[in-house]
Tab-separated table of C-alpha atoms in Angstrom:
chain	number	residue	atom	x	y	z
A	1	MET	CA	-28.890	15.560	-28.040
A	2	GLU	CA	-27.750	16.664	-24.588
A	3	SER	CA	-25.064	14.467	-23.060
A	4	LYS	CA	-25.881	12.616	-19.855
A	5	LYS	CA	-25.851	14.687	-16.672
A	6	ILE	CA	-24.122	13.281	-13.597
A	7	LEU	CA	-24.353	15.124	-10.289
A	8	VAL	CA	-21.019	14.897	-8.462
A	9	THR	CA	-21.287	15.829	-4.781
A	10	GLY	CA	-17.936	16.904	-3.373
A	11	GLY	CA	-16.888	17.377	-6.995
A	12	ALA	CA	-14.340	20.087	-6.145
A	13	GLY	CA	-12.565	17.726	-3.753
A	14	TYR	CA	-9.509	15.654	-4.513
A	15	ILE	CA	-11.023	12.466	-5.956
A	16	GLY	CA	-14.190	14.252	-7.085
A	17	SER	CA	-12.335	16.741	-9.299
A	18	HIS	CA	-10.341	14.018	-11.056
A	19	THR	CA	-13.553	12.025	-11.600
A	20	VAL	CA	-15.246	15.108	-13.090
A	21	VAL	CA	-12.448	15.274	-15.692
A	22	GLN	CA	-12.831	11.557	-16.492
A	23	LEU	CA	-16.619	11.922	-16.799
A	24	HIS	CA	-16.232	14.767	-19.294
A	25	GLU	CA	-13.727	12.732	-21.309
A	26	ALA	CA	-16.227	9.847	-21.388
A	27	GLY	CA	-18.957	12.084	-22.854
A	28	TYR	CA	-20.936	12.889	-19.706
A	29	THR	CA	-21.934	16.344	-18.446
A	30	PRO	CA	-20.716	16.501	-14.842
A	31	ILE	CA	-22.413	18.952	-12.480
A	32	ILE	CA	-20.450	19.749	-9.332
A	33	LEU	CA	-22.107	20.227	-5.976
A	34	ASP	CA	-19.741	21.259	-3.153
A	35	ASP	CA	-19.891	23.295	0.050
A	36	PHE	CA	-16.133	24.078	-0.189
A	37	SER	CA	-15.613	23.177	3.477
A	38	ASN	CA	-12.662	20.982	2.493
A	39	SER	CA	-11.961	22.165	-1.067
A	40	ASP	CA	-11.129	25.321	-2.993
A	41	ARG	CA	-13.027	27.200	-5.703
A	42	LYS	CA	-9.777	27.391	-7.708
A	43	VAL	CA	-10.234	23.677	-8.420
A	44	ILE	CA	-13.222	24.559	-10.649
A	45	GLN	CA	-10.888	26.675	-12.808
A	46	GLY	CA	-8.305	23.879	-12.907
A	47	ILE	CA	-10.914	21.424	-14.172
A	48	GLY	CA	-11.964	23.965	-16.818
A	49	ARG	CA	-8.381	24.290	-18.041
A	50	ILE	CA	-8.077	20.525	-18.462
A	51	ILE	CA	-11.409	19.917	-20.220
A	52	GLY	CA	-11.372	23.149	-22.231
A	53	THR	CA	-14.794	24.333	-21.121
A	54	GLU	CA	-16.483	25.647	-17.983
A	55	VAL	CA	-17.985	23.065	-15.680
A	56	LYS	CA	-21.311	23.815	-14.015
A	57	TRP	CA	-21.276	23.969	-10.217
A	58	TYR	CA	-23.445	24.764	-7.216
A	59	GLU	CA	-22.345	25.703	-3.710
A	60	CYS	CA	-24.458	23.508	-1.477
A	61	ASP	CA	-24.272	21.393	1.667
A	62	CYS	CA	-25.856	18.004	0.967
A	63	ARG	CA	-27.788	18.269	4.231
A	64	ASP	CA	-29.698	21.278	2.799
A	65	ARG	CA	-32.723	19.419	1.460
A	66	GLU	CA	-34.545	22.480	0.140
A	67	TYR	CA	-31.624	23.650	-1.993
A	68	LEU	CA	-30.861	20.098	-3.154
A	69	GLU	CA	-34.438	19.722	-4.404
A	70	LYS	CA	-34.096	23.006	-6.322
A	71	ILE	CA	-30.938	21.750	-8.028
A	72	PHE	CA	-32.630	18.508	-9.098
A	73	ILE	CA	-35.513	20.541	-10.542
A	74	LEU	CA	-33.205	23.011	-12.307
A	75	GLU	CA	-31.021	20.254	-13.759
A	76	LYS	CA	-33.601	18.147	-15.487
A	77	ASN	CA	-32.727	14.596	-16.522
A	78	ILE	CA	-29.921	13.871	-14.073
A	79	GLU	CA	-28.948	10.319	-14.958
A	80	GLY	CA	-27.062	9.465	-11.796
A	81	VAL	CA	-25.187	10.713	-8.751
A	82	ILE	CA	-21.615	10.126	-7.622
A	83	HIS	CA	-21.527	10.893	-3.911
A	84	PHE	CA	-18.129	11.982	-2.584
A	85	ALA	CA	-19.197	14.712	-0.143
A	86	ALA	CA	-17.999	13.686	3.329
A	87	SER	CA	-15.499	14.555	6.024
A	88	LYS	CA	-12.585	12.168	5.631
A	89	ALA	CA	-9.720	12.526	8.124
A	90	VAL	CA	-9.329	9.468	10.363
A	91	GLY	CA	-7.580	11.378	13.173
A	92	GLU	CA	-10.120	14.206	13.182
A	93	SER	CA	-12.976	11.695	13.321
A	94	VAL	CA	-11.488	10.192	16.486
A	95	ALA	CA	-11.260	13.690	18.015
A	96	ASP	CA	-14.683	14.909	16.812
A	97	PRO	CA	-16.972	11.922	16.124
A	98	LEU	CA	-20.260	13.864	16.163
A	99	LYS	CA	-19.110	16.063	13.279
A	100	TYR	CA	-18.506	12.907	11.233
A	101	TYR	CA	-21.813	11.240	12.087
A	102	ASP	CA	-23.751	14.417	11.355
A	103	ASN	CA	-22.030	15.294	8.099
A	104	ASN	CA	-21.335	11.890	6.559
A	105	LEU	CA	-24.609	10.178	7.443
A	106	GLY	CA	-26.839	13.272	7.317
A	107	SER	CA	-25.675	14.240	3.841
A	108	LEU	CA	-26.202	10.727	2.463
A	109	ILE	CA	-29.710	10.348	3.919
A	110	THR	CA	-30.849	13.779	2.683
A	111	LEU	CA	-29.361	13.189	-0.772
A	112	MET	CA	-31.059	9.793	-1.121
A	113	LYS	CA	-34.423	11.234	-0.087
A	114	VAL	CA	-34.106	13.906	-2.780
A	115	MET	CA	-32.933	11.347	-5.364
A	116	ASP	CA	-35.977	9.206	-4.589
A	117	LYS	CA	-38.346	12.168	-4.881
A	118	SER	CA	-36.690	13.184	-8.180
A	119	LYS	CA	-36.722	9.597	-9.516
A	120	VAL	CA	-32.947	9.503	-9.972
A	121	ASN	CA	-32.062	5.882	-9.387
A	122	LYS	CA	-28.335	5.370	-10.062
A	123	MET	CA	-25.669	6.060	-7.461
A	124	VAL	CA	-21.944	5.462	-7.131
A	125	PHE	CA	-20.868	5.871	-3.512
A	126	SER	CA	-17.429	6.852	-2.319
A	127	SER	CA	-16.648	4.193	0.280
A	128	SER	CA	-13.356	3.124	1.770
A	129	CYS	CA	-11.219	0.140	2.661
A	130	THR	CA	-11.573	1.377	6.265
A	131	VAL	CA	-14.823	-0.663	6.337
A	132	TYR	CA	-12.653	-3.785	6.678
A	133	GLY	CA	-11.031	-2.566	9.910
A	134	GLN	CA	-7.832	-4.500	10.654
A	135	ALA	CA	-8.264	-7.348	8.157
A	136	THR	CA	-7.002	-10.758	9.266
A	137	ASN	CA	-6.340	-12.047	5.739
A	138	LEU	CA	-4.664	-10.131	2.925
A	139	PRO	CA	-5.390	-9.149	0.260
A	140	VAL	CA	-8.948	-8.215	1.257
A	141	THR	CA	-11.789	-9.287	-1.005
A	142	GLU	CA	-15.314	-7.876	-1.023
A	143	GLU	CA	-16.312	-10.957	1.009
A	144	SER	CA	-13.776	-10.196	3.753
A	145	PRO	CA	-15.543	-9.705	7.084
A	146	ILE	CA	-16.568	-6.187	8.041
A	147	LEU	CA	-14.735	-5.921	11.349
A	148	PRO	CA	-15.314	-3.217	13.981
A	149	ALA	CA	-14.175	0.091	12.507
A	150	GLU	CA	-10.915	1.548	13.815
A	151	SER	CA	-12.327	5.103	13.661
A	152	PRO	CA	-15.648	6.998	13.531
A	153	TYR	CA	-14.790	7.876	9.905
A	154	GLY	CA	-14.553	4.170	9.054
A	155	PHE	CA	-17.803	3.503	10.917
A	156	THR	CA	-19.654	6.178	8.882
A	157	LYS	CA	-18.585	4.356	5.708
A	158	GLN	CA	-19.834	1.026	7.101
A	159	VAL	CA	-23.195	2.543	8.080
A	160	SER	CA	-23.506	4.407	4.756
A	161	GLU	CA	-23.059	1.144	2.858
A	162	GLU	CA	-25.815	-0.461	4.944
A	163	ILE	CA	-28.136	2.494	4.286
A	164	ILE	CA	-27.584	2.238	0.528
A	165	LYS	CA	-28.042	-1.554	0.607
A	166	ASP	CA	-31.351	-1.212	2.485
A	167	VAL	CA	-32.627	1.435	0.052
A	168	ALA	CA	-31.634	-0.807	-2.868
A	169	LYS	CA	-33.602	-3.697	-1.305
A	170	SER	CA	-36.675	-1.504	-0.902
A	171	ASN	CA	-36.656	-0.046	-4.432
A	172	PRO	CA	-36.472	-2.458	-7.396
A	173	ASN	CA	-35.540	0.390	-9.773
A	174	PHE	CA	-32.594	1.618	-7.708
A	175	ARG	CA	-29.027	0.620	-8.661
A	176	ALA	CA	-25.936	1.464	-6.636
A	177	ILE	CA	-22.270	0.594	-6.308
A	178	SER	CA	-20.078	1.370	-3.316
A	179	LEU	CA	-16.469	1.698	-4.458
A	180	ARG	CA	-14.163	0.834	-1.577
A	181	TYR	CA	-11.089	2.966	-2.200
A	182	PHE	CA	-7.705	2.098	-0.920
A	183	ASN	CA	-5.195	5.015	-0.726
A	184	PRO	CA	-5.566	7.566	-3.544
A	185	VAL	CA	-2.357	9.449	-4.393
A	186	GLY	CA	-0.950	11.614	-7.181
A	187	ALA	CA	-2.395	14.438	-9.240
A	188	HIS	CA	-3.583	15.076	-12.786
A	189	PRO	CA	-0.552	14.923	-15.142
A	190	THR	CA	-1.327	18.474	-16.349
A	191	SER	CA	-0.769	19.743	-12.758
A	192	HIS	CA	-4.012	21.757	-13.025
A	193	ILE	CA	-5.638	19.792	-10.183
A	194	GLY	CA	-4.295	17.674	-7.332
A	195	GLU	CA	-4.590	17.054	-3.612
A	196	LEU	CA	-5.162	20.333	-1.770
A	197	PRO	CA	-5.417	19.644	1.956
A	198	ASN	CA	-6.646	22.397	4.280
A	199	GLY	CA	-4.080	22.966	7.027
A	200	VAL	CA	-1.803	20.114	8.065
A	201	PRO	CA	-2.244	17.134	5.701
A	202	SER	CA	-3.546	13.924	7.238
A	203	ASN	CA	-2.460	11.874	4.213
A	204	LEU	CA	1.106	10.714	3.643
A	205	VAL	CA	1.878	11.918	0.113
A	206	PRO	CA	0.897	15.602	0.497
A	207	PHE	CA	2.862	15.624	3.750
A	208	ILE	CA	5.869	14.252	1.840
A	209	THR	CA	5.551	16.798	-0.984
A	210	GLN	CA	5.042	19.703	1.429
A	211	THR	CA	8.134	18.626	3.358
A	212	ALA	CA	10.173	18.409	0.144
A	213	ALA	CA	8.902	21.898	-0.781
A	214	GLY	CA	9.998	23.310	2.592
A	215	ILE	CA	6.463	23.954	3.874
A	216	ARG	CA	6.815	21.296	6.585
A	217	ASP	CA	9.967	20.662	8.618
A	218	GLU	CA	9.833	16.893	8.440
A	219	VAL	CA	7.603	13.879	7.831
A	220	THR	CA	6.503	12.030	10.934
A	221	VAL	CA	6.122	8.310	10.298
A	222	PHE	CA	3.569	6.963	12.758
A	223	GLY	CA	5.001	3.767	14.217
A	224	ASN	CA	7.795	1.412	13.145
A	225	ASP	CA	6.891	-1.542	15.362
A	226	TYR	CA	4.135	-3.111	13.273
A	227	SER	CA	4.219	-6.805	12.309
A	228	THR	CA	5.164	-6.016	8.698
A	229	PRO	CA	8.398	-6.811	6.827
A	230	ASP	CA	9.994	-3.436	7.639
A	231	GLY	CA	7.899	-2.536	10.716
A	232	PHE	CA	5.946	0.242	8.981
A	233	CYS	CA	2.252	0.415	8.021
A	234	ILE	CA	1.345	-0.995	4.610
A	235	ARG	CA	-1.229	0.555	2.274
A	236	ASP	CA	-2.429	0.086	-1.300
A	237	TYR	CA	-1.611	3.377	-3.073
A	238	ILE	CA	-3.738	3.999	-6.190
A	239	HIS	CA	-3.226	6.847	-8.668
A	240	VAL	CA	-6.182	9.231	-8.404
A	241	VAL	CA	-6.616	9.287	-12.212
A	242	ASP	CA	-7.074	5.499	-12.205
A	243	LEU	CA	-9.585	5.882	-9.378
A	244	GLY	CA	-11.506	8.580	-11.278
A	245	ASN	CA	-11.786	6.211	-14.215
A	246	ALA	CA	-13.253	3.505	-11.945
A	247	HIS	CA	-16.248	5.770	-11.265
A	248	VAL	CA	-16.940	6.148	-14.983
A	249	LYS	CA	-16.756	2.366	-15.384
A	250	ALA	CA	-19.092	1.925	-12.398
A	251	LEU	CA	-21.686	4.239	-13.978
A	252	GLU	CA	-21.487	2.300	-17.235
A	253	PHE	CA	-21.972	-0.944	-15.325
A	254	LEU	CA	-25.047	0.372	-13.479
A	255	LYS	CA	-26.849	0.844	-16.803
A	256	LYS	CA	-26.895	-2.911	-17.320
A	257	ALA	CA	-26.601	-4.190	-13.732
A	258	LYS	CA	-29.076	-6.914	-12.770
A	259	GLU	CA	-28.320	-6.751	-9.042
A	260	ASN	CA	-29.465	-3.664	-7.147
A	261	TYR	CA	-26.306	-3.232	-5.126
A	262	GLN	CA	-22.629	-4.129	-5.352
A	263	VAL	CA	-19.515	-3.347	-3.319
A	264	ILE	CA	-16.270	-3.235	-5.297
A	265	ASN	CA	-12.661	-2.740	-4.204
A	266	CYS	CA	-10.622	-0.055	-5.973
A	267	GLY	CA	-6.902	-0.518	-5.467
A	268	THR	CA	-3.805	-1.765	-7.254
A	269	GLY	CA	-3.691	-5.140	-5.520
A	270	LYS	CA	-0.221	-4.353	-4.147
A	271	GLY	CA	0.831	-3.055	-0.737
A	272	ASN	CA	3.665	-0.612	-0.060
A	273	SER	CA	4.971	0.420	3.345
A	274	VAL	CA	5.181	4.057	4.374
A	275	MET	CA	8.980	3.823	4.211
A	276	GLU	CA	8.849	2.332	0.708
A	277	VAL	CA	6.775	5.339	-0.405
A	278	ILE	CA	9.282	7.768	1.143
A	279	LYS	CA	12.204	6.005	-0.577
A	280	ALA	CA	10.349	5.838	-3.917
A	281	PHE	CA	9.619	9.582	-3.697
A	282	GLU	CA	13.293	10.364	-3.032
A	283	GLU	CA	14.329	8.220	-5.993
A	284	VAL	CA	11.778	9.611	-8.471
A	285	THR	CA	12.298	13.288	-7.568
A	286	ASN	CA	15.960	13.384	-6.444
A	287	GLN	CA	14.767	15.088	-3.242
A	288	GLN	CA	16.164	14.152	0.156
A	289	LEU	CA	13.383	13.970	2.730
A	290	LYS	CA	13.746	14.724	6.401
A	291	TYR	CA	11.658	12.265	8.412
A	292	ARG	CA	11.400	10.871	11.920
A	293	VAL	CA	9.568	7.969	13.491
A	294	GLY	CA	6.834	8.913	15.958
A	295	PRO	CA	4.358	6.869	18.012
A	296	ARG	CA	1.496	4.975	16.397
A	297	ARG	CA	-1.536	7.075	15.459
A	298	PRO	CA	-5.008	6.211	16.859
A	299	GLY	CA	-7.282	4.643	14.242
A	300	ASP	CA	-4.515	3.429	11.906
A	301	VAL	CA	-4.661	-0.188	10.749
A	302	GLU	CA	-1.444	-2.157	10.350
A	303	ALA	CA	-1.678	-3.362	6.776
A	304	ILE	CA	-4.273	-3.464	4.021
A	305	TYR	CA	-4.302	-3.965	0.270
A	306	ALA	CA	-6.931	-5.010	-2.227
A	307	ASP	CA	-7.945	-8.054	-4.160
A	308	THR	CA	-9.106	-6.290	-7.336
A	309	SER	CA	-10.432	-9.254	-9.319
A	310	LYS	CA	-14.095	-8.197	-8.943
A	311	ALA	CA	-13.390	-4.722	-10.371
A	312	ASN	CA	-11.306	-6.256	-13.166
A	313	LYS	CA	-14.110	-8.639	-14.120
A	314	LEU	CA	-17.344	-6.677	-13.502
A	315	LEU	CA	-16.220	-3.158	-14.383
A	316	GLN	CA	-13.592	-4.137	-16.959
A	317	TRP	CA	-11.264	-1.834	-15.030
A	318	GLU	CA	-7.744	-2.112	-13.763
A	319	THR	CA	-5.083	0.376	-12.753
A	320	GLN	CA	-2.734	1.680	-15.455
A	321	LEU	CA	-0.460	4.019	-13.482
A	322	THR	CA	2.367	3.190	-11.059
A	323	LEU	CA	3.197	4.453	-7.577
A	324	GLU	CA	6.268	6.158	-9.076
A	325	GLN	CA	4.096	8.020	-11.621
A	326	ALA	CA	1.731	9.068	-8.834
A	327	LEU	CA	4.610	10.441	-6.751
A	328	GLU	CA	6.067	12.285	-9.736
A	329	ASP	CA	2.648	13.818	-10.555
A	330	ALA	CA	2.138	14.764	-6.895
A	331	TRP	CA	5.531	16.491	-6.812
A	332	ASP	CA	4.860	18.381	-10.074
A	333	TRP	CA	1.551	19.564	-8.583
A	334	GLN	CA	3.221	20.613	-5.327
A	335	LYS	CA	5.881	22.636	-7.188
A	336	LYS	CA	3.129	24.426	-9.134
A	337	ILE	CA	1.138	25.463	-6.057
A	338	SER	CA	4.052	26.240	-3.723
């Protein structure tokens, strides 16, 4: 009997590639769909080395309805879709909002139309803690108010969730979960896949590892005058392998879900400041980092970390890996690709 096919849009990306590995390990047949605008074809080979077999993939922009429909016809019996494909840099979204609205919303709407036509009715959506804006109470729960987004990127995630919720209301057979990620970090422990930013990284950890590797001169820490214990921004840093596993658990849950739509936080439940991450990296790797404090960055929230009790209870999922392990894995990956 053929194992269950899961279409993974953006499956060559950072979180997507790690989820593809976890899906294979759980007995699914992942099929990658990626336009490689923010990923590299070498990732496909890295996945193959980890799972010991070639993974099927298509080069496709999710806004290309005609080609999407062909893929759904070619790949009969797709059981569900995990939708990662989106532009994701907060700073870039502030500078170029139309790109984000077009890509992030257009791809979701086209994909859901094709899913509906093909009678594929399970979806796990890659959402973000940015939907909470600057939360007034921490940790944030799924019931925390959705405040005005701090960036166009965050707003596209808020709107995407509403679109999925409305589709779920209109179709009694449709089941979806939006996983609200906190800050994914780390790499696969084999060092065959990891975070591979195009150009200057917008995320902290690849900037740290590139600085330690001599690719960047120094890490700029954006702001030290926040109302936090040490004055630096606080985030909930989750190992990407743990996050990949959450998607597998979400798919399993959708098979028996009574409600059409759920939103679920995916984090560790613990916040670390930017400076704590820098110090932890130095300790774990014995690397001295050059860093300086710069001005605050537009779109950044002060502090956010997750209440994970819903994920623990509904999905039977919790994180297994520490920040230190994530930083060690990220550094091993950086040394391999440098």
